[in-house]
Backbone as a chain_set.jsonl record, in Angstrom:
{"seq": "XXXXXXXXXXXXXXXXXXXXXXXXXXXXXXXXXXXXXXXXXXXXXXXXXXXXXXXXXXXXXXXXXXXXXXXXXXXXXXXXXXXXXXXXXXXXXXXXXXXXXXXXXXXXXXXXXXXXXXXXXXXXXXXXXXXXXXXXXXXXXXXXXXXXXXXXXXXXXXXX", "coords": {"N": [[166.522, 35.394, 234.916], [166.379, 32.037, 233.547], [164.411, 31.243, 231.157], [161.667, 28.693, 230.732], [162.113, 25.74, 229.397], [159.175, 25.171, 228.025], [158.206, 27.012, 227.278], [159.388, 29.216, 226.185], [158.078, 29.261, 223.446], [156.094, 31.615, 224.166], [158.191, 34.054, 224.342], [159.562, 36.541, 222.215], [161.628, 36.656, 219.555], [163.448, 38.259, 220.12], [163.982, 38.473, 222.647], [166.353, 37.94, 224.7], [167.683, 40.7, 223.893], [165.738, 42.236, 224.46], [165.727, 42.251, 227.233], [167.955, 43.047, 228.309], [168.239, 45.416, 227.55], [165.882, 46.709, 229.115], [167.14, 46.378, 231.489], [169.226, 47.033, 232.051], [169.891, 49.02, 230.203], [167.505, 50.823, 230.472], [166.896, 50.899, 233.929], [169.592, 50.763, 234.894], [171.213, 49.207, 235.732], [170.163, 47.955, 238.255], [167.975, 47.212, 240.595], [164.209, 47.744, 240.191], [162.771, 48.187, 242.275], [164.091, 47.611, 244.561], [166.093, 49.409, 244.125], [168.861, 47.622, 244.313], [172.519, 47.113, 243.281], [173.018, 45.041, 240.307], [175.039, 41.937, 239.996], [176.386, 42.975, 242.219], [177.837, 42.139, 245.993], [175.659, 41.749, 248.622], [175.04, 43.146, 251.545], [172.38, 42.159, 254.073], [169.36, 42.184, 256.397], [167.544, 39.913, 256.379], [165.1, 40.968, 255.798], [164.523, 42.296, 254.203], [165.836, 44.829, 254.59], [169.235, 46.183, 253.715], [172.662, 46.915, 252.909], [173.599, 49.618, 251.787], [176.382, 50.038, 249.839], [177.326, 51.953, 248.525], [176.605, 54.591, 249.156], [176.784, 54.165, 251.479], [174.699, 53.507, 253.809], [172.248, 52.143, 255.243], [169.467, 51.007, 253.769], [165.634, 50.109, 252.999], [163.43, 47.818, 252.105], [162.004, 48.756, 249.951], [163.936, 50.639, 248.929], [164.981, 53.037, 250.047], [166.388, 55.275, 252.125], [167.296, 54.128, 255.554], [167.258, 54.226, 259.08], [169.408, 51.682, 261.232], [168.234, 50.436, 264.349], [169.498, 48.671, 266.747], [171.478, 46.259, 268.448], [172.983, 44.334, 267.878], [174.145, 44.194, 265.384], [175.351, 43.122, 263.424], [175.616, 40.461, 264.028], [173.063, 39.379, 262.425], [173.389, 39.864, 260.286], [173.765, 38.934, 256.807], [174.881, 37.961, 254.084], [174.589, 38.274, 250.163], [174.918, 37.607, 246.766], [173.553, 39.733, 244.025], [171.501, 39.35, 241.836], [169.597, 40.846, 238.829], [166.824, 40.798, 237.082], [164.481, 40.479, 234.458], [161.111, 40.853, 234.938], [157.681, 40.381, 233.45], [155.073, 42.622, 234.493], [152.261, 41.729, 234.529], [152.239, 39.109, 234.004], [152.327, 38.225, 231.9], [153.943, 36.751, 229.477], [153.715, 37.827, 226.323], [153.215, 39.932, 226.76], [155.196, 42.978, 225.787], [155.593, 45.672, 225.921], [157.362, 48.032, 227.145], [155.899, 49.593, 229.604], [155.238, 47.253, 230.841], [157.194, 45.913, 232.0], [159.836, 45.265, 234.213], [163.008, 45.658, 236.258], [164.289, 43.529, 238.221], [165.227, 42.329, 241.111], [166.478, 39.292, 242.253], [164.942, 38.951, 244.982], [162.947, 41.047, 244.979], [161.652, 40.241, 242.869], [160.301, 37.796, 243.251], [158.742, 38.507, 245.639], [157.306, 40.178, 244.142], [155.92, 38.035, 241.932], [154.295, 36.229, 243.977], [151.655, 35.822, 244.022], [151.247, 34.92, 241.857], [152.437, 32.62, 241.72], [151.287, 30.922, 243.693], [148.365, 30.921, 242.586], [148.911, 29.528, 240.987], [149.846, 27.103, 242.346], [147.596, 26.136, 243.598], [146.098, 25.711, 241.009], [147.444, 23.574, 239.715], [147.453, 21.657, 241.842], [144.713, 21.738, 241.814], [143.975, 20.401, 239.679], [145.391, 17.917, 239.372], [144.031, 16.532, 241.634], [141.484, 16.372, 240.382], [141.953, 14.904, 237.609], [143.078, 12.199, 239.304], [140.884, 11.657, 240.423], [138.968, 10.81, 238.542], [140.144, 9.075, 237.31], [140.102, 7.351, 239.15], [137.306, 7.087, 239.402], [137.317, 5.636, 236.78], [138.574, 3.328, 237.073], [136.783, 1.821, 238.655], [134.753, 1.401, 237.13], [133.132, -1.331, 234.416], [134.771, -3.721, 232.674], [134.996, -4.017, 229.312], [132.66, -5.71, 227.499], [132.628, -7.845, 229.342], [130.328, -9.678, 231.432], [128.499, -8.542, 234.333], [127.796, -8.792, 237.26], [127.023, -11.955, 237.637], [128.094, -15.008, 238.881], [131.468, -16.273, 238.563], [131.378, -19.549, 236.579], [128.845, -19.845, 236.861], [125.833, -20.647, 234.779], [125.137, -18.846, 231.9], [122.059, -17.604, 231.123], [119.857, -18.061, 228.209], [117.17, -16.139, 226.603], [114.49, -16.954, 224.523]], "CA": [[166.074, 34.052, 235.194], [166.331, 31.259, 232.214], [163.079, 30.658, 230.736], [161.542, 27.437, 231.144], [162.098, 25.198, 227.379], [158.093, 24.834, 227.379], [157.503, 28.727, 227.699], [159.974, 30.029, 225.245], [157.37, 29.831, 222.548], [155.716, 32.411, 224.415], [158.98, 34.931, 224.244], [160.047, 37.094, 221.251], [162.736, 36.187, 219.422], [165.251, 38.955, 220.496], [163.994, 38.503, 224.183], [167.645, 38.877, 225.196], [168.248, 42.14, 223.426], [165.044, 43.423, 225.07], [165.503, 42.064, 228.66], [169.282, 43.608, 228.561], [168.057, 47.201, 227.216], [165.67, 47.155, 230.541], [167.713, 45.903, 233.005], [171.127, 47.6, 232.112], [169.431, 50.154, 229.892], [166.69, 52.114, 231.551], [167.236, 50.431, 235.449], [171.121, 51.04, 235.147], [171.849, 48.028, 236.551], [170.17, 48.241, 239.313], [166.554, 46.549, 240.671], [163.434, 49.377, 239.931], [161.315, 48.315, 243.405], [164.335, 48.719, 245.718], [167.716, 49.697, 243.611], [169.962, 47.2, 244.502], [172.534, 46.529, 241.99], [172.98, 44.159, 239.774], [176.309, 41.393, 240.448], [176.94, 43.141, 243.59], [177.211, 41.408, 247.612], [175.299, 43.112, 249.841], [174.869, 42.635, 253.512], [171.252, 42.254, 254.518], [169.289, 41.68, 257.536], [166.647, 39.071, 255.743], [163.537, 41.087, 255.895], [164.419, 43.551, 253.215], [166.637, 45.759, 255.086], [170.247, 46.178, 252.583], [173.309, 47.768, 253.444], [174.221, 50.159, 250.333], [177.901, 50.229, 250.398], [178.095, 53.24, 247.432], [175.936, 55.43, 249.414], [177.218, 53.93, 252.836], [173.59, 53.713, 254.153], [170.791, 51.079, 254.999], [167.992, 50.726, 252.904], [164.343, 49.582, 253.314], [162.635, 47.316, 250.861], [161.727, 50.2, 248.45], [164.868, 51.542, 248.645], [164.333, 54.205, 251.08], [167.002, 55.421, 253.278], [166.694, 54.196, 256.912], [168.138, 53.677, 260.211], [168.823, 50.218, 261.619], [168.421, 50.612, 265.213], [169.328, 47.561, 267.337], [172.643, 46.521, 269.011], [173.933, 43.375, 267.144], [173.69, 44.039, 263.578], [176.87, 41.833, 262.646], [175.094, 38.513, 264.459], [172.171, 38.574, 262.134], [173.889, 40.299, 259.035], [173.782, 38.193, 256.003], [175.527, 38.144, 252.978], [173.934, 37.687, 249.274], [174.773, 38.128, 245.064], [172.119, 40.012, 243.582], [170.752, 38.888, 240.227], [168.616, 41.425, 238.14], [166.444, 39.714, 235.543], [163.479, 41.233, 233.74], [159.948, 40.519, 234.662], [156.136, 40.687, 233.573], [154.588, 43.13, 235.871], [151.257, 41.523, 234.309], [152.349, 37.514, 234.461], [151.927, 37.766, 230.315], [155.181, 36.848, 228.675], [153.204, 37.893, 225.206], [153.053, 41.142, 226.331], [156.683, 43.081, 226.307], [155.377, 47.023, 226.361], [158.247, 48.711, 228.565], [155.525, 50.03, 231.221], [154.778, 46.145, 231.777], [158.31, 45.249, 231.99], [160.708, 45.952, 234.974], [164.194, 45.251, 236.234], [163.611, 43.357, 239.647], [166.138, 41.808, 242.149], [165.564, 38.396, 243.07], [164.031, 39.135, 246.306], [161.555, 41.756, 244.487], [160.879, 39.195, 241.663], [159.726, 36.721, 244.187], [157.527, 39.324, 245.915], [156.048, 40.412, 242.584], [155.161, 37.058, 241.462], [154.241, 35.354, 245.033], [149.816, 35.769, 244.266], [150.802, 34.306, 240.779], [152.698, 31.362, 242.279], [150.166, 30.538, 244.793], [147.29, 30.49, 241.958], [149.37, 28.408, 239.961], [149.977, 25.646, 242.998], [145.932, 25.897, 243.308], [145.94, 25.122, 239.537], [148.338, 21.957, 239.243], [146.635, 21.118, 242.674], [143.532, 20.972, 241.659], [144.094, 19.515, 238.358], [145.569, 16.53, 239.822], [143.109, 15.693, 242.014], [140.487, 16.01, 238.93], [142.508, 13.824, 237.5], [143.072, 11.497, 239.896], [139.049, 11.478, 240.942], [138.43, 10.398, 237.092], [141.176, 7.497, 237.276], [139.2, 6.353, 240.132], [136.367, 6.763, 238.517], [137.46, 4.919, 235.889], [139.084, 2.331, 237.603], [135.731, 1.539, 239.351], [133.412, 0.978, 235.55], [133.327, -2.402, 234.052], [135.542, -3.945, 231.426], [133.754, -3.656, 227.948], [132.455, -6.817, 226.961], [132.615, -8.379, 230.471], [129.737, -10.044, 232.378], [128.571, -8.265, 235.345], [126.267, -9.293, 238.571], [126.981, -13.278, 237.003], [129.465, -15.672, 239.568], [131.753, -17.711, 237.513], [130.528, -20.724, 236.616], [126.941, -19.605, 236.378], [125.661, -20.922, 233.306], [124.282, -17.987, 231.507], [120.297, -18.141, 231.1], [119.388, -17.208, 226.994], [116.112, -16.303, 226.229], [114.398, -17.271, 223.102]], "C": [[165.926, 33.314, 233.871], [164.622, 30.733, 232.411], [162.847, 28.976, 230.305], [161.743, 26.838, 229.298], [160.531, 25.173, 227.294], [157.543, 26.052, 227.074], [158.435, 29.541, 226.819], [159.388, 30.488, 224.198], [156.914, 31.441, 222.558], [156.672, 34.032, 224.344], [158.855, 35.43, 222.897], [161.088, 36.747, 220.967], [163.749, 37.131, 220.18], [164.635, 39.533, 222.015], [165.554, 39.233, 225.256], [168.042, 40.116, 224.968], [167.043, 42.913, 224.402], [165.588, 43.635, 226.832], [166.901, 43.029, 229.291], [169.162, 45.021, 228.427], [166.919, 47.734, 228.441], [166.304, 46.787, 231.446], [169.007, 46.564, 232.749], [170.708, 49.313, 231.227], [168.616, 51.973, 230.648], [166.912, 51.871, 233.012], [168.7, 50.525, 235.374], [171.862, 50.152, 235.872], [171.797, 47.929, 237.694], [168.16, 47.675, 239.716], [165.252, 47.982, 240.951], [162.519, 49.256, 241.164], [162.085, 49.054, 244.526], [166.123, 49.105, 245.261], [169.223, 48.66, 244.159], [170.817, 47.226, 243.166], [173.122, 45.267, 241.628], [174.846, 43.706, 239.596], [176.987, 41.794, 241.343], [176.604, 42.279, 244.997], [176.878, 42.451, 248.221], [174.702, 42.339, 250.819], [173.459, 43.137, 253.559], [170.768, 41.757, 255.503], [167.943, 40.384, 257.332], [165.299, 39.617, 256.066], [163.799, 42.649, 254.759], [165.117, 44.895, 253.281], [167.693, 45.849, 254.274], [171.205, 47.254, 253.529], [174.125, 48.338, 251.797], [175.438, 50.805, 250.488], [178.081, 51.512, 249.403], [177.646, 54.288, 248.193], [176.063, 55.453, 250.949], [176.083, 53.936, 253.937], [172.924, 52.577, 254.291], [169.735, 51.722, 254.472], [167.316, 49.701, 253.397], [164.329, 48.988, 251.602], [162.369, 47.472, 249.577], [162.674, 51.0, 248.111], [165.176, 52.506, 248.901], [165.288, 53.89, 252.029], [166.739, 55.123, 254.849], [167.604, 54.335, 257.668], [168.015, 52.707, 261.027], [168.969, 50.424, 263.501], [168.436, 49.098, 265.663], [171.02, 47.313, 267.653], [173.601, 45.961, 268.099], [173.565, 43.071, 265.762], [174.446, 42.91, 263.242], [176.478, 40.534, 262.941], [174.009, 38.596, 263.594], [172.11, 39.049, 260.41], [173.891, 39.274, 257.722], [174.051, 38.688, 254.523], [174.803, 37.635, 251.891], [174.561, 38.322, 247.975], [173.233, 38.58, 244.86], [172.098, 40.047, 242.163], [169.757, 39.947, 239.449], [167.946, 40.651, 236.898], [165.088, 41.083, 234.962], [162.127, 40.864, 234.125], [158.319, 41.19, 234.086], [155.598, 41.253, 234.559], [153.057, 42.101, 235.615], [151.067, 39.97, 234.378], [152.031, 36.999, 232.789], [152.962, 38.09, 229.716], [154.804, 37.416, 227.261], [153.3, 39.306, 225.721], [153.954, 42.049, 227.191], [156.56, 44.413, 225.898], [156.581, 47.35, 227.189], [157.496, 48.888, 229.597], [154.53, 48.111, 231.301], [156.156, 45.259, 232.199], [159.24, 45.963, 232.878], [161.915, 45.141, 235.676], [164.119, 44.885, 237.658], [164.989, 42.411, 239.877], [165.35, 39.871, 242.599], [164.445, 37.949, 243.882], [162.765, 39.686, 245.682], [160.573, 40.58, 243.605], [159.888, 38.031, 242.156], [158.573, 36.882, 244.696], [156.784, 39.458, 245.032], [155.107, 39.196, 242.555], [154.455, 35.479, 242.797], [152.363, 35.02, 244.609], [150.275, 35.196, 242.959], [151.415, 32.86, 241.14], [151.829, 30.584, 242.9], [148.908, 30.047, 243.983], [147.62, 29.092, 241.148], [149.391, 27.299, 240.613], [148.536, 25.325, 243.358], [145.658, 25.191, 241.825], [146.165, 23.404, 239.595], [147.431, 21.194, 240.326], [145.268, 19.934, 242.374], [143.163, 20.168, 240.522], [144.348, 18.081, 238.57], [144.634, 15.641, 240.697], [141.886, 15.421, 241.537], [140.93, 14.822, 238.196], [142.452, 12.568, 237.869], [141.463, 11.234, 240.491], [138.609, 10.424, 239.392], [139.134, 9.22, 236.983], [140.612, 6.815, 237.812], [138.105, 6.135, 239.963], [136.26, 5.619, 237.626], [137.973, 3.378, 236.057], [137.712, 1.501, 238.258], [134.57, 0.682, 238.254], [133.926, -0.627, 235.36], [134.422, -2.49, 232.893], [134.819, -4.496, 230.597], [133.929, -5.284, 227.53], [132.517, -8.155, 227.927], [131.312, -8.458, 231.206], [129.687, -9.221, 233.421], [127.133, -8.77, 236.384], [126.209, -11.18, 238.042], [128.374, -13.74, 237.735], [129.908, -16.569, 238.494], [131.218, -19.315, 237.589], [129.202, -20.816, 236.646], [126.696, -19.906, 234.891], [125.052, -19.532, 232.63], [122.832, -18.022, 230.777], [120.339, -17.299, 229.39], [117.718, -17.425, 227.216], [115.661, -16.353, 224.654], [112.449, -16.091, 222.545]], "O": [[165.331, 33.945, 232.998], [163.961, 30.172, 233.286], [163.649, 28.247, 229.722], [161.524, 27.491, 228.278], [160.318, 25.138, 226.082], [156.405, 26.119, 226.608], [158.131, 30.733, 226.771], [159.647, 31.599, 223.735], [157.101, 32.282, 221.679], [156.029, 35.081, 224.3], [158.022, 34.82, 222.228], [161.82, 36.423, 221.902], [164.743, 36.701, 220.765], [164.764, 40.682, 222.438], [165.771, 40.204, 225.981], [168.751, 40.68, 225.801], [167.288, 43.961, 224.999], [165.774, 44.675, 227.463], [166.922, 43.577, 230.393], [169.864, 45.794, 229.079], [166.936, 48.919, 228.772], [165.747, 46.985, 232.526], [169.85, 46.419, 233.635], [171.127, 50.42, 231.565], [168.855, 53.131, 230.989], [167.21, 52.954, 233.516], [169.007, 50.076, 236.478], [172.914, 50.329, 236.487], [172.793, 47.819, 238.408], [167.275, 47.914, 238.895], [165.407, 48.934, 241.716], [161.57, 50.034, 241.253], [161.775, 50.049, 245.182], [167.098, 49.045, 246.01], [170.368, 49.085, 244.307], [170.243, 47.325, 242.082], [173.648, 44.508, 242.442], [175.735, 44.493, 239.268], [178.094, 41.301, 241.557], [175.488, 41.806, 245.215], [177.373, 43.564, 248.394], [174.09, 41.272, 250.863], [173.197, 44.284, 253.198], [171.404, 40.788, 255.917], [167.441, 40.013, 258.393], [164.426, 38.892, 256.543], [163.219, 43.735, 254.758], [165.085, 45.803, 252.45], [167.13, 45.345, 253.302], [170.861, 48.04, 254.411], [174.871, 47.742, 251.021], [175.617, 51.862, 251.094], [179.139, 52.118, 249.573], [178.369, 55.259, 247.971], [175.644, 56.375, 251.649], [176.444, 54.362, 255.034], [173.001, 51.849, 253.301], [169.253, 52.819, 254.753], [167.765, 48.717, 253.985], [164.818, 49.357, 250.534], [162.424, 46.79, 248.554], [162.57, 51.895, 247.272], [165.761, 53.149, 248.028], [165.343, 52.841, 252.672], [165.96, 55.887, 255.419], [168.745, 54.553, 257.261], [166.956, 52.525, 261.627], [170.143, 50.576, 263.839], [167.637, 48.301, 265.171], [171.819, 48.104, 267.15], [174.592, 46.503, 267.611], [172.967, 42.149, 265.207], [173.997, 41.853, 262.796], [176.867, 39.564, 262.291], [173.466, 37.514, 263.816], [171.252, 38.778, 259.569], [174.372, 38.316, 258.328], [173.499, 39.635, 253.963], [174.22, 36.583, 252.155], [174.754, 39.537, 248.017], [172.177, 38.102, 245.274], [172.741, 40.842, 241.477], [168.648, 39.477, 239.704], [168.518, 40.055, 235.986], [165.043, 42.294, 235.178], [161.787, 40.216, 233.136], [157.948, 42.337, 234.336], [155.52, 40.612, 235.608], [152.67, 41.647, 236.692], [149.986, 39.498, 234.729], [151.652, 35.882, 232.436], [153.213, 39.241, 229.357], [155.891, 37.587, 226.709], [153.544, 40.04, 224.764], [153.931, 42.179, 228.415], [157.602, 44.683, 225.301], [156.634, 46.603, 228.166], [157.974, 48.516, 230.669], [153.399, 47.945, 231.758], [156.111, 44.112, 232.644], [159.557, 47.114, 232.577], [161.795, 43.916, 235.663], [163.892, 45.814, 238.432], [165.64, 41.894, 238.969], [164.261, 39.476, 243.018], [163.526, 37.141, 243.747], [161.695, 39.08, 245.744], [159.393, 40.231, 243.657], [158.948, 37.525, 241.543], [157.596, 36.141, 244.587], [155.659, 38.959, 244.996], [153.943, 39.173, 242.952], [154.262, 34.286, 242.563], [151.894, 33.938, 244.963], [149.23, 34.637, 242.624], [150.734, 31.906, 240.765], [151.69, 29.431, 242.492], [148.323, 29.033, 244.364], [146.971, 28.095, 240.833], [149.066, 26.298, 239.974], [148.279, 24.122, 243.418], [144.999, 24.158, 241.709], [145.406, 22.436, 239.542], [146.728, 20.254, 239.954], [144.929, 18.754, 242.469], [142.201, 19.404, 240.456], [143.675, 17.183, 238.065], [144.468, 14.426, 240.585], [141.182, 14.514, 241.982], [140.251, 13.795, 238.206], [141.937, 11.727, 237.132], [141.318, 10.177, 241.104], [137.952, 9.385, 239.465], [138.536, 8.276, 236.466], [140.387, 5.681, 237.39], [137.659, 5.035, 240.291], [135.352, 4.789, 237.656], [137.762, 2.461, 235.263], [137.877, 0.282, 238.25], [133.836, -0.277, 238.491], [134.878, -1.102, 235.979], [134.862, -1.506, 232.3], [134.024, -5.383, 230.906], [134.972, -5.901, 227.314], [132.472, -9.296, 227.468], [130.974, -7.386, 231.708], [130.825, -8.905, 233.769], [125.941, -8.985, 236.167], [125.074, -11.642, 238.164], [129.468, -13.235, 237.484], [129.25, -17.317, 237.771], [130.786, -19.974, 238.535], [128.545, -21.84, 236.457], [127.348, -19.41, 233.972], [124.093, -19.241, 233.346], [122.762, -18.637, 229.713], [120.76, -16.146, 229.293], [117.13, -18.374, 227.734], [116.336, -15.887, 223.736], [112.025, -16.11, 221.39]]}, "num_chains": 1, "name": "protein.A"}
């Protein structure tokens, strides 16, 4: 997956050399939750099911031999590229240990990072409507050096 331009700081420089020596290195080109591999199509039934054409077998989720029982596989069969990238098991690009770093499939990568997505749309969420509360706030105060509780044309009363 290309890293965002504001989040690169956060990488190492030879990010690519690492992300390529786990994902083609130790994972063999192949995703470490449920082994698909990597730039191959594979026929799936969209809930994690896979049809592993080297091994001529369906696979589960985890990568676990199964059997698909049901009549009309071919009507709900679905075709996909699979992408391997590298992710943070921990959600901390700063920290690139091998046992926090693993070779995940789209689909997995998605799963992995679904409770850090979710915090994050709580984040921006609620940021904006902090935000936006304080605008209105602000929008509401006087303008500095402006009269208030005085109709135009009121003479203004001095005292001496």
């Amino acid at each position: 997956m290309p890293i965002m331009p504001e989040h690169r700081w956060l990488y190492p420089i030879d990010w690519p050399e690492l992300s390529r020596l786990i994902r083609f290195g130790r994972a063999k080109g192949r995703c470490e939750h449920c082994r698909r591999p990597h730039g191959a199509r594979v026929f799936h039934l969209g809930d994690g099911r896979w049809w592993d054409a080297d091994r001529r077998q369906w696979r589960d989720g985890r990568g676990r031999r199964i059997r698909v029982v049901g009549a009309d596989v071919a009507a709900i069969v679905r075709l996909t590229r699979v992408y391997i990238a590298c992710a943070h098991l921990n959600h901390d690009p700063t920290d690139n240990a091998p046992r926090n770093l693993a070779a995940l499939c789209q689909r997995c990568h998605m799963i992995h990072d679904a409770a850090e997505h979710r915090r994050r749309r709580w984040y921006n969420a609620y940021r904006r409507r902090a935000l936006g509360d304080l605008l209105a706030l602000l929008d509401g105060l006087p303008t500095i050096g402006a009269r208030q509780g005085v109709p135009r044309g009121t003479p203004a009363r001095h005292t001496a």
